[in-house]
Amino acid sequence: MVGLALLEVDRRAADRDDSADGPVLVADLGTGSGAIGLSIAAERTGTRVWCTDVSLDALAVARANCAGLGQPAQRVTLAEGSWFEALPTELESSFDVVVANPPYVDRAGDLPVEVVGWEPAESLFADRDGCADLEALVDGAQTWLTPGGALVLEMSPDQVGDLAARAREVGFDEVEIHLDLTGRDRVMVARSAR
């Protein structure tokens, strides 16, 4: 997933003309430990990354990880709130890439004990067959993305078809599905119209 987000960062950087200044703006929503957002900040010096989470405990972990990041940490902002609510409204239509690995397991779903015992339930399970948070992210992203910006979402293989259709319905111009390391549909990249 990070690799796909980095490809989108690179694409957005290459799309900029000489009049566009400033960093490529990235939001890692539901950041948890910060692994995705902090990796992007570390790997791409031309980024400014917002890492958000509704959980103060998760943000404490992300803050500790950010402190160990060194120089790239100066380009990272941590904010508390649910999905897009954590972002300042003046940044609407400003993000080049929005990335999230939200909860997407149906509450009635069964997960291995090593997963359930390690991760908090709120980071795993979602309402409406596991799609509630995915749908909120797809529905809200257009407000926050620049023209041509991308939404990068991880989901279950059985959710990909419905979420790709929803992304097209809400106005995403290009929708691609990418495989995980086991060869299953896992990540959606949806680009807004230019």
Short mmCIF file of N, CA and C in Angstrom, two decimals:
data_model
loop_
_atom_site.label_atom_id
_atom_site.label_comp_id
_atom_site.label_asym_id
_atom_site.label_seq_id
_atom_site.Cartn_x
_atom_site.Cartn_y
_atom_site.Cartn_z
N MET A 1 0.81 -1.19 0.00
CA MET A 1 0.00 0.00 0.00
C MET A 1 0.86 1.26 0.00
N VAL A 2 1.91 1.27 0.80
CA VAL A 2 2.80 2.42 0.83
C VAL A 2 3.42 2.64 -0.54
N GLY A 3 3.82 1.55 -1.20
CA GLY A 3 4.39 1.66 -2.53
C GLY A 3 3.43 2.32 -3.51
N LEU A 4 2.17 1.96 -3.46
CA LEU A 4 1.18 2.57 -4.34
C LEU A 4 0.98 4.05 -4.01
N ALA A 5 0.95 4.37 -2.72
CA ALA A 5 0.82 5.77 -2.32
C ALA A 5 2.03 6.58 -2.80
N LEU A 6 3.22 5.99 -2.71
CA LEU A 6 4.43 6.69 -3.18
C LEU A 6 4.38 6.91 -4.70
N LEU A 7 3.85 5.95 -5.44
CA LEU A 7 3.69 6.13 -6.88
C LEU A 7 2.76 7.31 -7.18
N GLU A 8 1.70 7.43 -6.38
CA GLU A 8 0.77 8.55 -6.57
C GLU A 8 1.43 9.88 -6.19
N VAL A 9 2.25 9.88 -5.14
CA VAL A 9 3.00 11.09 -4.77
C VAL A 9 3.90 11.49 -5.93
N ASP A 10 4.60 10.53 -6.49
CA ASP A 10 5.50 10.82 -7.62
C ASP A 10 4.73 11.32 -8.83
N ARG A 11 3.57 10.71 -9.09
CA ARG A 11 2.75 11.15 -10.23
C ARG A 11 2.29 12.59 -10.05
N ARG A 12 1.86 12.92 -8.82
CA ARG A 12 1.40 14.28 -8.56
C ARG A 12 2.55 15.28 -8.64
N ALA A 13 3.73 14.89 -8.17
CA ALA A 13 4.90 15.78 -8.27
C ALA A 13 5.25 16.03 -9.73
N ALA A 14 5.17 15.00 -10.55
CA ALA A 14 5.50 15.13 -11.98
C ALA A 14 4.44 15.93 -12.73
N ASP A 15 3.20 15.91 -12.26
CA ASP A 15 2.10 16.63 -12.91
C ASP A 15 2.16 18.14 -12.69
N ARG A 16 2.88 18.54 -11.68
CA ARG A 16 2.91 19.97 -11.35
C ARG A 16 3.63 20.75 -12.45
N ASP A 17 3.09 21.92 -12.74
CA ASP A 17 3.81 22.77 -13.69
C ASP A 17 4.70 23.73 -12.91
N ASP A 18 5.41 24.58 -13.63
CA ASP A 18 6.37 25.48 -12.97
C ASP A 18 5.70 26.46 -12.02
N SER A 19 4.41 26.73 -12.21
CA SER A 19 3.73 27.68 -11.33
C SER A 19 3.30 27.05 -10.01
N ALA A 20 3.28 25.72 -9.95
CA ALA A 20 2.87 25.05 -8.71
C ALA A 20 4.07 24.95 -7.77
N ASP A 21 3.94 25.59 -6.65
CA ASP A 21 5.00 25.48 -5.66
C ASP A 21 4.46 24.86 -4.40
N GLY A 22 5.35 24.52 -3.54
CA GLY A 22 4.94 23.88 -2.30
C GLY A 22 5.03 22.37 -2.41
N PRO A 23 4.91 21.71 -1.29
CA PRO A 23 5.06 20.25 -1.26
C PRO A 23 3.83 19.52 -1.78
N VAL A 24 4.01 18.25 -2.09
CA VAL A 24 2.89 17.36 -2.38
C VAL A 24 2.23 17.09 -1.04
N LEU A 25 0.94 17.39 -0.93
CA LEU A 25 0.23 17.27 0.34
C LEU A 25 -0.46 15.91 0.44
N VAL A 26 -0.18 15.19 1.53
CA VAL A 26 -0.67 13.83 1.74
C VAL A 26 -1.41 13.77 3.07
N ALA A 27 -2.54 13.05 3.09
CA ALA A 27 -3.24 12.76 4.34
C ALA A 27 -3.27 11.26 4.55
N ASP A 28 -2.79 10.83 5.72
CA ASP A 28 -2.89 9.42 6.13
C ASP A 28 -3.96 9.38 7.22
N LEU A 29 -5.17 9.01 6.82
CA LEU A 29 -6.32 9.04 7.73
C LEU A 29 -6.44 7.72 8.47
N GLY A 30 -6.65 7.80 9.79
CA GLY A 30 -6.67 6.60 10.62
C GLY A 30 -5.27 6.02 10.71
N THR A 31 -4.32 6.87 10.97
CA THR A 31 -2.90 6.53 10.86
C THR A 31 -2.43 5.43 11.80
N GLY A 32 -3.09 5.23 12.92
CA GLY A 32 -2.62 4.21 13.88
C GLY A 32 -1.22 4.53 14.34
N SER A 33 -0.29 3.65 14.10
CA SER A 33 1.10 3.85 14.52
C SER A 33 1.83 4.87 13.67
N GLY A 34 1.22 5.28 12.57
CA GLY A 34 1.86 6.22 11.66
C GLY A 34 2.68 5.57 10.58
N ALA A 35 2.65 4.26 10.49
CA ALA A 35 3.53 3.54 9.56
C ALA A 35 3.43 4.04 8.13
N ILE A 36 2.23 4.26 7.63
CA ILE A 36 2.07 4.68 6.25
C ILE A 36 2.53 6.12 6.06
N GLY A 37 1.95 7.04 6.81
CA GLY A 37 2.28 8.46 6.65
C GLY A 37 3.73 8.77 6.93
N LEU A 38 4.29 8.17 7.97
CA LEU A 38 5.69 8.44 8.30
C LEU A 38 6.63 7.85 7.26
N SER A 39 6.26 6.71 6.68
CA SER A 39 7.05 6.14 5.60
C SER A 39 7.07 7.06 4.39
N ILE A 40 5.91 7.63 4.06
CA ILE A 40 5.83 8.55 2.93
C ILE A 40 6.71 9.77 3.19
N ALA A 41 6.62 10.33 4.40
CA ALA A 41 7.45 11.50 4.74
C ALA A 41 8.94 11.17 4.67
N ALA A 42 9.31 9.99 5.11
CA ALA A 42 10.72 9.58 5.09
C ALA A 42 11.22 9.32 3.68
N GLU A 43 10.37 8.77 2.83
CA GLU A 43 10.78 8.38 1.48
C GLU A 43 10.72 9.51 0.46
N ARG A 44 9.88 10.51 0.69
CA ARG A 44 9.71 11.59 -0.28
C ARG A 44 9.87 12.94 0.43
N THR A 45 11.01 13.58 0.18
CA THR A 45 11.31 14.85 0.85
C THR A 45 10.41 15.98 0.38
N GLY A 46 9.78 15.85 -0.76
CA GLY A 46 8.91 16.90 -1.28
C GLY A 46 7.47 16.79 -0.83
N THR A 47 7.24 16.13 0.32
CA THR A 47 5.87 15.96 0.82
C THR A 47 5.66 16.72 2.12
N ARG A 48 4.40 16.99 2.38
CA ARG A 48 3.92 17.46 3.68
C ARG A 48 2.82 16.49 4.04
N VAL A 49 2.91 15.82 5.21
CA VAL A 49 2.01 14.72 5.54
C VAL A 49 1.21 15.03 6.79
N TRP A 50 -0.09 14.87 6.68
CA TRP A 50 -0.99 14.94 7.83
C TRP A 50 -1.34 13.51 8.22
N CYS A 51 -1.07 13.14 9.47
CA CYS A 51 -1.44 11.83 10.01
C CYS A 51 -2.54 12.06 11.05
N THR A 52 -3.70 11.46 10.82
CA THR A 52 -4.83 11.69 11.72
C THR A 52 -5.36 10.37 12.28
N ASP A 53 -5.95 10.46 13.45
CA ASP A 53 -6.60 9.29 14.04
C ASP A 53 -7.60 9.77 15.09
N VAL A 54 -8.66 9.01 15.26
CA VAL A 54 -9.66 9.32 16.28
C VAL A 54 -9.17 8.87 17.66
N SER A 55 -8.23 7.95 17.70
CA SER A 55 -7.72 7.40 18.95
C SER A 55 -6.52 8.18 19.46
N LEU A 56 -6.64 8.72 20.66
CA LEU A 56 -5.51 9.43 21.27
C LEU A 56 -4.37 8.46 21.58
N ASP A 57 -4.70 7.22 21.92
CA ASP A 57 -3.65 6.22 22.16
C ASP A 57 -2.86 5.95 20.89
N ALA A 58 -3.56 5.82 19.76
CA ALA A 58 -2.87 5.60 18.49
C ALA A 58 -1.99 6.80 18.15
N LEU A 59 -2.51 7.99 18.37
CA LEU A 59 -1.71 9.19 18.08
C LEU A 59 -0.47 9.27 18.97
N ALA A 60 -0.57 8.79 20.21
CA ALA A 60 0.60 8.77 21.08
C ALA A 60 1.68 7.85 20.50
N VAL A 61 1.27 6.72 19.96
CA VAL A 61 2.24 5.81 19.32
C VAL A 61 2.82 6.47 18.07
N ALA A 62 1.96 7.08 17.27
CA ALA A 62 2.44 7.76 16.06
C ALA A 62 3.39 8.90 16.42
N ARG A 63 3.07 9.61 17.48
CA ARG A 63 3.94 10.71 17.93
C ARG A 63 5.32 10.18 18.33
N ALA A 64 5.35 9.08 19.06
CA ALA A 64 6.63 8.48 19.45
C ALA A 64 7.41 8.01 18.22
N ASN A 65 6.72 7.40 17.27
CA ASN A 65 7.39 6.97 16.04
C ASN A 65 7.88 8.16 15.23
N CYS A 66 7.11 9.23 15.23
CA CYS A 66 7.50 10.44 14.51
C CYS A 66 8.75 11.05 15.14
N ALA A 67 8.83 11.01 16.46
CA ALA A 67 10.00 11.57 17.15
C ALA A 67 11.28 10.86 16.73
N GLY A 68 11.19 9.59 16.40
CA GLY A 68 12.36 8.83 15.97
C GLY A 68 12.65 8.96 14.48
N LEU A 69 11.87 9.74 13.77
CA LEU A 69 12.00 9.85 12.32
C LEU A 69 13.12 10.79 11.88
N GLY A 70 13.50 11.70 12.76
CA GLY A 70 14.54 12.66 12.40
C GLY A 70 13.99 13.82 11.58
N GLN A 71 14.78 14.30 10.64
CA GLN A 71 14.45 15.48 9.83
C GLN A 71 13.08 15.41 9.16
N PRO A 72 12.66 14.27 8.58
CA PRO A 72 11.34 14.22 7.94
C PRO A 72 10.18 14.53 8.90
N ALA A 73 10.38 14.37 10.19
CA ALA A 73 9.31 14.64 11.15
C ALA A 73 8.86 16.10 11.10
N GLN A 74 9.70 16.98 10.63
CA GLN A 74 9.34 18.40 10.53
C GLN A 74 8.27 18.64 9.48
N ARG A 75 8.05 17.67 8.61
CA ARG A 75 7.04 17.80 7.56
C ARG A 75 5.78 16.99 7.88
N VAL A 76 5.63 16.56 9.13
CA VAL A 76 4.49 15.74 9.55
C VAL A 76 3.68 16.49 10.59
N THR A 77 2.36 16.48 10.40
CA THR A 77 1.43 17.04 11.39
C THR A 77 0.54 15.91 11.87
N LEU A 78 0.39 15.78 13.18
CA LEU A 78 -0.52 14.80 13.77
C LEU A 78 -1.76 15.52 14.25
N ALA A 79 -2.94 14.96 13.96
CA ALA A 79 -4.20 15.60 14.35
C ALA A 79 -5.20 14.54 14.80
N GLU A 80 -5.99 14.91 15.79
CA GLU A 80 -7.00 13.99 16.35
C GLU A 80 -8.36 14.29 15.73
N GLY A 81 -9.04 13.21 15.30
CA GLY A 81 -10.38 13.34 14.77
C GLY A 81 -10.72 12.17 13.87
N SER A 82 -11.99 12.05 13.57
CA SER A 82 -12.48 10.95 12.75
C SER A 82 -12.40 11.31 11.27
N TRP A 83 -11.61 10.55 10.54
CA TRP A 83 -11.43 10.69 9.10
C TRP A 83 -11.16 12.14 8.71
N PHE A 84 -11.98 12.73 7.84
CA PHE A 84 -11.71 14.07 7.34
C PHE A 84 -11.95 15.16 8.38
N GLU A 85 -12.69 14.85 9.44
CA GLU A 85 -12.96 15.84 10.48
C GLU A 85 -11.70 16.34 11.16
N ALA A 86 -10.63 15.58 11.11
CA ALA A 86 -9.38 15.97 11.76
C ALA A 86 -8.60 17.01 10.95
N LEU A 87 -8.98 17.22 9.70
CA LEU A 87 -8.24 18.13 8.82
C LEU A 87 -8.84 19.54 8.88
N PRO A 88 -8.00 20.57 8.84
CA PRO A 88 -8.51 21.94 8.83
C PRO A 88 -9.28 22.22 7.53
N THR A 89 -10.42 22.87 7.64
CA THR A 89 -11.27 23.11 6.47
C THR A 89 -10.57 23.95 5.40
N GLU A 90 -9.59 24.75 5.80
CA GLU A 90 -8.89 25.55 4.79
C GLU A 90 -8.03 24.69 3.85
N LEU A 91 -7.88 23.41 4.18
CA LEU A 91 -7.13 22.50 3.31
C LEU A 91 -8.03 21.72 2.35
N GLU A 92 -9.33 22.01 2.34
CA GLU A 92 -10.21 21.37 1.37
C GLU A 92 -9.69 21.65 -0.04
N SER A 93 -9.77 20.65 -0.90
CA SER A 93 -9.31 20.72 -2.29
C SER A 93 -7.80 20.91 -2.41
N SER A 94 -7.03 20.57 -1.36
CA SER A 94 -5.58 20.79 -1.35
C SER A 94 -4.75 19.51 -1.37
N PHE A 95 -5.33 18.38 -1.02
CA PHE A 95 -4.53 17.16 -0.87
C PHE A 95 -4.31 16.48 -2.21
N ASP A 96 -3.07 16.10 -2.44
CA ASP A 96 -2.71 15.37 -3.66
C ASP A 96 -2.99 13.89 -3.51
N VAL A 97 -2.79 13.37 -2.29
CA VAL A 97 -3.01 11.95 -2.02
C VAL A 97 -3.66 11.82 -0.65
N VAL A 98 -4.74 11.03 -0.60
CA VAL A 98 -5.35 10.63 0.67
C VAL A 98 -5.22 9.12 0.73
N VAL A 99 -4.62 8.63 1.80
CA VAL A 99 -4.39 7.19 1.95
C VAL A 99 -4.98 6.74 3.28
N ALA A 100 -5.55 5.53 3.29
CA ALA A 100 -6.12 5.00 4.53
C ALA A 100 -6.18 3.48 4.49
N ASN A 101 -5.92 2.90 5.63
CA ASN A 101 -6.13 1.47 5.86
C ASN A 101 -7.16 1.38 6.98
N PRO A 102 -8.43 1.61 6.63
CA PRO A 102 -9.47 1.69 7.66
C PRO A 102 -9.93 0.32 8.14
N PRO A 103 -10.73 0.30 9.21
CA PRO A 103 -11.38 -0.96 9.59
C PRO A 103 -12.28 -1.42 8.45
N TYR A 104 -12.16 -2.70 8.06
CA TYR A 104 -13.02 -3.18 6.97
C TYR A 104 -13.51 -4.61 7.18
N VAL A 105 -13.39 -5.13 8.40
CA VAL A 105 -13.88 -6.47 8.69
C VAL A 105 -15.29 -6.36 9.25
N ASP A 106 -16.21 -7.16 8.72
CA ASP A 106 -17.58 -7.21 9.22
C ASP A 106 -17.56 -7.58 10.70
N ARG A 107 -18.38 -6.92 11.48
CA ARG A 107 -18.42 -7.18 12.93
C ARG A 107 -18.73 -8.64 13.24
N ALA A 108 -19.39 -9.33 12.33
CA ALA A 108 -19.68 -10.75 12.52
C ALA A 108 -18.54 -11.63 11.99
N GLY A 109 -17.52 -10.99 11.43
CA GLY A 109 -16.42 -11.74 10.84
C GLY A 109 -15.54 -12.42 11.89
N ASP A 110 -14.81 -13.39 11.42
CA ASP A 110 -13.94 -14.17 12.30
C ASP A 110 -12.49 -13.93 11.89
N LEU A 111 -11.68 -13.50 12.83
CA LEU A 111 -10.27 -13.25 12.56
C LEU A 111 -9.41 -14.14 13.43
N PRO A 112 -8.20 -14.45 13.00
CA PRO A 112 -7.30 -15.25 13.84
C PRO A 112 -7.02 -14.55 15.16
N VAL A 113 -6.84 -15.33 16.21
CA VAL A 113 -6.63 -14.77 17.55
C VAL A 113 -5.39 -13.89 17.60
N GLU A 114 -4.37 -14.21 16.80
CA GLU A 114 -3.16 -13.37 16.82
C GLU A 114 -3.41 -11.98 16.25
N VAL A 115 -4.44 -11.82 15.40
CA VAL A 115 -4.81 -10.51 14.88
C VAL A 115 -5.67 -9.79 15.92
N VAL A 116 -6.71 -10.44 16.39
CA VAL A 116 -7.64 -9.83 17.34
C VAL A 116 -6.93 -9.49 18.65
N GLY A 117 -5.99 -10.31 19.06
CA GLY A 117 -5.27 -10.07 20.30
C GLY A 117 -4.25 -8.96 20.21
N TRP A 118 -3.87 -8.57 19.00
CA TRP A 118 -2.82 -7.57 18.82
C TRP A 118 -3.38 -6.19 18.49
N GLU A 119 -4.45 -6.14 17.71
CA GLU A 119 -5.01 -4.87 17.26
C GLU A 119 -6.29 -4.54 18.03
N PRO A 120 -6.51 -3.26 18.33
CA PRO A 120 -7.77 -2.87 18.96
C PRO A 120 -8.95 -3.13 18.01
N ALA A 121 -10.07 -3.54 18.56
CA ALA A 121 -11.25 -3.88 17.74
C ALA A 121 -11.67 -2.72 16.84
N GLU A 122 -11.56 -1.49 17.33
CA GLU A 122 -12.00 -0.34 16.52
C GLU A 122 -11.12 -0.12 15.29
N SER A 123 -9.95 -0.72 15.25
CA SER A 123 -9.10 -0.59 14.06
C SER A 123 -9.33 -1.74 13.07
N LEU A 124 -10.17 -2.70 13.44
CA LEU A 124 -10.42 -3.86 12.59
C LEU A 124 -11.83 -3.92 12.03
N PHE A 125 -12.82 -3.71 12.90
CA PHE A 125 -14.22 -3.99 12.57
C PHE A 125 -14.99 -2.72 12.23
N ALA A 126 -15.89 -2.85 11.23
CA ALA A 126 -16.74 -1.74 10.83
C ALA A 126 -18.15 -2.23 10.57
N ASP A 127 -19.10 -1.33 10.68
CA ASP A 127 -20.51 -1.64 10.43
C ASP A 127 -20.75 -1.85 8.93
N ARG A 128 -22.00 -2.22 8.61
CA ARG A 128 -22.46 -2.43 7.23
C ARG A 128 -21.54 -3.37 6.46
N ASP A 129 -21.40 -4.58 6.99
CA ASP A 129 -20.59 -5.62 6.36
C ASP A 129 -19.13 -5.21 6.22
N GLY A 130 -18.66 -4.35 7.12
CA GLY A 130 -17.28 -3.89 7.10
C GLY A 130 -17.04 -2.71 6.18
N CYS A 131 -18.08 -2.19 5.54
CA CYS A 131 -17.91 -1.15 4.53
C CYS A 131 -18.16 0.28 5.01
N ALA A 132 -18.63 0.48 6.23
CA ALA A 132 -19.04 1.81 6.68
C ALA A 132 -17.92 2.84 6.55
N ASP A 133 -16.75 2.53 7.04
CA ASP A 133 -15.64 3.49 6.98
C ASP A 133 -15.11 3.65 5.56
N LEU A 134 -15.04 2.56 4.82
CA LEU A 134 -14.61 2.64 3.42
C LEU A 134 -15.53 3.57 2.63
N GLU A 135 -16.84 3.41 2.82
CA GLU A 135 -17.80 4.25 2.11
C GLU A 135 -17.66 5.71 2.51
N ALA A 136 -17.45 5.98 3.80
CA ALA A 136 -17.27 7.36 4.27
C ALA A 136 -16.04 7.99 3.62
N LEU A 137 -14.98 7.22 3.49
CA LEU A 137 -13.76 7.74 2.87
C LEU A 137 -13.95 8.00 1.38
N VAL A 138 -14.58 7.07 0.67
CA VAL A 138 -14.84 7.27 -0.75
C VAL A 138 -15.75 8.47 -0.96
N ASP A 139 -16.81 8.57 -0.15
CA ASP A 139 -17.77 9.65 -0.31
C ASP A 139 -17.18 11.02 0.02
N GLY A 140 -16.27 11.08 0.98
CA GLY A 140 -15.73 12.37 1.42
C GLY A 140 -14.47 12.83 0.72
N ALA A 141 -13.77 11.96 0.05
CA ALA A 141 -12.44 12.30 -0.47
C ALA A 141 -12.45 13.40 -1.52
N GLN A 142 -13.46 13.43 -2.38
CA GLN A 142 -13.47 14.43 -3.46
C GLN A 142 -13.39 15.86 -2.92
N THR A 143 -13.97 16.09 -1.76
CA THR A 143 -13.95 17.43 -1.16
C THR A 143 -12.53 17.85 -0.80
N TRP A 144 -11.68 16.91 -0.51
CA TRP A 144 -10.34 17.20 0.00
C TRP A 144 -9.24 17.08 -1.04
N LEU A 145 -9.50 16.38 -2.13
CA LEU A 145 -8.46 16.16 -3.14
C LEU A 145 -8.39 17.31 -4.15
N THR A 146 -7.18 17.57 -4.63
CA THR A 146 -6.98 18.48 -5.74
C THR A 146 -7.46 17.78 -7.01
N PRO A 147 -7.73 18.51 -8.08
CA PRO A 147 -8.04 17.86 -9.35
C PRO A 147 -6.88 16.93 -9.73
N GLY A 148 -7.20 15.69 -10.04
CA GLY A 148 -6.18 14.70 -10.37
C GLY A 148 -5.58 14.01 -9.16
N GLY A 149 -6.00 14.39 -7.96
CA GLY A 149 -5.50 13.76 -6.74
C GLY A 149 -6.02 12.34 -6.61
N ALA A 150 -5.41 11.57 -5.71
CA ALA A 150 -5.74 10.15 -5.60
C ALA A 150 -6.11 9.74 -4.19
N LEU A 151 -7.07 8.84 -4.12
CA LEU A 151 -7.45 8.15 -2.89
C LEU A 151 -6.90 6.74 -2.97
N VAL A 152 -6.15 6.32 -1.95
CA VAL A 152 -5.56 4.99 -1.91
C VAL A 152 -6.12 4.29 -0.67
N LEU A 153 -6.89 3.21 -0.88
CA LEU A 153 -7.58 2.53 0.20
C LEU A 153 -7.31 1.03 0.21
N GLU A 154 -7.03 0.49 1.39
CA GLU A 154 -6.96 -0.96 1.53
C GLU A 154 -8.33 -1.48 1.94
N MET A 155 -8.67 -2.68 1.44
CA MET A 155 -9.96 -3.28 1.75
C MET A 155 -9.89 -4.78 1.55
N SER A 156 -10.96 -5.46 1.89
CA SER A 156 -11.05 -6.90 1.70
C SER A 156 -11.35 -7.19 0.22
N PRO A 157 -10.83 -8.30 -0.30
CA PRO A 157 -11.10 -8.63 -1.70
C PRO A 157 -12.59 -8.67 -2.05
N ASP A 158 -13.44 -9.07 -1.11
CA ASP A 158 -14.87 -9.15 -1.42
C ASP A 158 -15.56 -7.79 -1.41
N GLN A 159 -14.85 -6.72 -1.04
CA GLN A 159 -15.42 -5.38 -1.02
C GLN A 159 -15.02 -4.56 -2.25
N VAL A 160 -14.03 -5.03 -2.97
CA VAL A 160 -13.41 -4.25 -4.04
C VAL A 160 -14.43 -3.84 -5.11
N GLY A 161 -15.24 -4.77 -5.59
CA GLY A 161 -16.18 -4.46 -6.66
C GLY A 161 -17.15 -3.36 -6.29
N ASP A 162 -17.78 -3.49 -5.12
CA ASP A 162 -18.75 -2.48 -4.69
C ASP A 162 -18.11 -1.13 -4.45
N LEU A 163 -16.92 -1.12 -3.85
CA LEU A 163 -16.26 0.15 -3.56
C LEU A 163 -15.76 0.83 -4.83
N ALA A 164 -15.28 0.05 -5.79
CA ALA A 164 -14.85 0.62 -7.07
C ALA A 164 -16.05 1.25 -7.79
N ALA A 165 -17.19 0.57 -7.77
CA ALA A 165 -18.39 1.12 -8.38
C ALA A 165 -18.82 2.40 -7.68
N ARG A 166 -18.74 2.40 -6.35
CA ARG A 166 -19.12 3.59 -5.58
C ARG A 166 -18.18 4.75 -5.92
N ALA A 167 -16.88 4.47 -6.04
CA ALA A 167 -15.93 5.53 -6.37
C ALA A 167 -16.28 6.16 -7.73
N ARG A 168 -16.65 5.34 -8.69
CA ARG A 168 -17.04 5.87 -10.00
C ARG A 168 -18.33 6.70 -9.88
N GLU A 169 -19.28 6.22 -9.07
CA GLU A 169 -20.55 6.92 -8.89
C GLU A 169 -20.37 8.30 -8.29
N VAL A 170 -19.43 8.45 -7.36
CA VAL A 170 -19.24 9.76 -6.70
C VAL A 170 -18.32 10.67 -7.50
N GLY A 171 -17.83 10.20 -8.66
CA GLY A 171 -17.11 11.10 -9.55
C GLY A 171 -15.63 10.85 -9.74
N PHE A 172 -15.10 9.77 -9.20
CA PHE A 172 -13.69 9.49 -9.48
C PHE A 172 -13.54 9.12 -10.95
N ASP A 173 -12.51 9.66 -11.57
CA ASP A 173 -12.30 9.52 -13.00
C ASP A 173 -11.66 8.18 -13.36
N GLU A 174 -10.65 7.80 -12.62
CA GLU A 174 -9.93 6.55 -12.86
C GLU A 174 -9.96 5.73 -11.58
N VAL A 175 -10.28 4.45 -11.69
CA VAL A 175 -10.29 3.56 -10.54
C VAL A 175 -9.50 2.31 -10.90
N GLU A 176 -8.48 2.01 -10.12
CA GLU A 176 -7.65 0.83 -10.35
C GLU A 176 -7.66 -0.04 -9.10
N ILE A 177 -7.60 -1.34 -9.32
CA ILE A 177 -7.51 -2.30 -8.22
C ILE A 177 -6.15 -2.98 -8.31
N HIS A 178 -5.48 -3.07 -7.17
CA HIS A 178 -4.15 -3.68 -7.11
C HIS A 178 -4.17 -4.90 -6.19
N LEU A 179 -3.32 -5.86 -6.51
CA LEU A 179 -3.24 -7.10 -5.76
C LEU A 179 -2.32 -6.98 -4.56
N ASP A 180 -2.62 -7.77 -3.52
CA ASP A 180 -1.69 -7.88 -2.39
C ASP A 180 -0.64 -8.94 -2.72
N LEU A 181 0.22 -9.23 -1.78
CA LEU A 181 1.32 -10.17 -2.03
C LEU A 181 0.85 -11.60 -2.22
N THR A 182 -0.41 -11.89 -1.85
CA THR A 182 -0.94 -13.24 -2.06
C THR A 182 -1.75 -13.34 -3.35
N GLY A 183 -1.78 -12.24 -4.13
CA GLY A 183 -2.47 -12.25 -5.41
C GLY A 183 -3.95 -11.94 -5.33
N ARG A 184 -4.41 -11.41 -4.19
CA ARG A 184 -5.83 -11.06 -4.05
C ARG A 184 -6.04 -9.56 -4.21
N ASP A 185 -7.18 -9.18 -4.78
CA ASP A 185 -7.53 -7.76 -4.88
C ASP A 185 -7.52 -7.17 -3.47
N ARG A 186 -6.79 -6.06 -3.29
CA ARG A 186 -6.64 -5.54 -1.93
C ARG A 186 -6.66 -4.01 -1.83
N VAL A 187 -6.10 -3.31 -2.81
CA VAL A 187 -5.97 -1.85 -2.69
C VAL A 187 -6.63 -1.19 -3.90
N MET A 188 -7.43 -0.18 -3.61
CA MET A 188 -8.05 0.63 -4.65
C MET A 188 -7.34 1.97 -4.73
N VAL A 189 -7.00 2.36 -5.94
CA VAL A 189 -6.48 3.71 -6.20
C VAL A 189 -7.51 4.39 -7.09
N ALA A 190 -8.11 5.45 -6.57
CA ALA A 190 -9.13 6.18 -7.31
C ALA A 190 -8.65 7.62 -7.50
N ARG A 191 -8.64 8.08 -8.74
CA ARG A 191 -8.14 9.44 -9.05
C ARG A 191 -9.30 10.34 -9.41
N SER A 192 -9.26 11.55 -8.85
CA SER A 192 -10.30 12.52 -9.15
C SER A 192 -10.06 13.11 -10.54
N ALA A 193 -11.10 13.65 -11.13
CA ALA A 193 -11.00 14.25 -12.46
C ALA A 193 -10.08 15.47 -12.41
N ARG A 194 -9.41 15.70 -13.51
CA ARG A 194 -8.48 16.85 -13.59
C ARG A 194 -9.23 18.11 -13.94
#
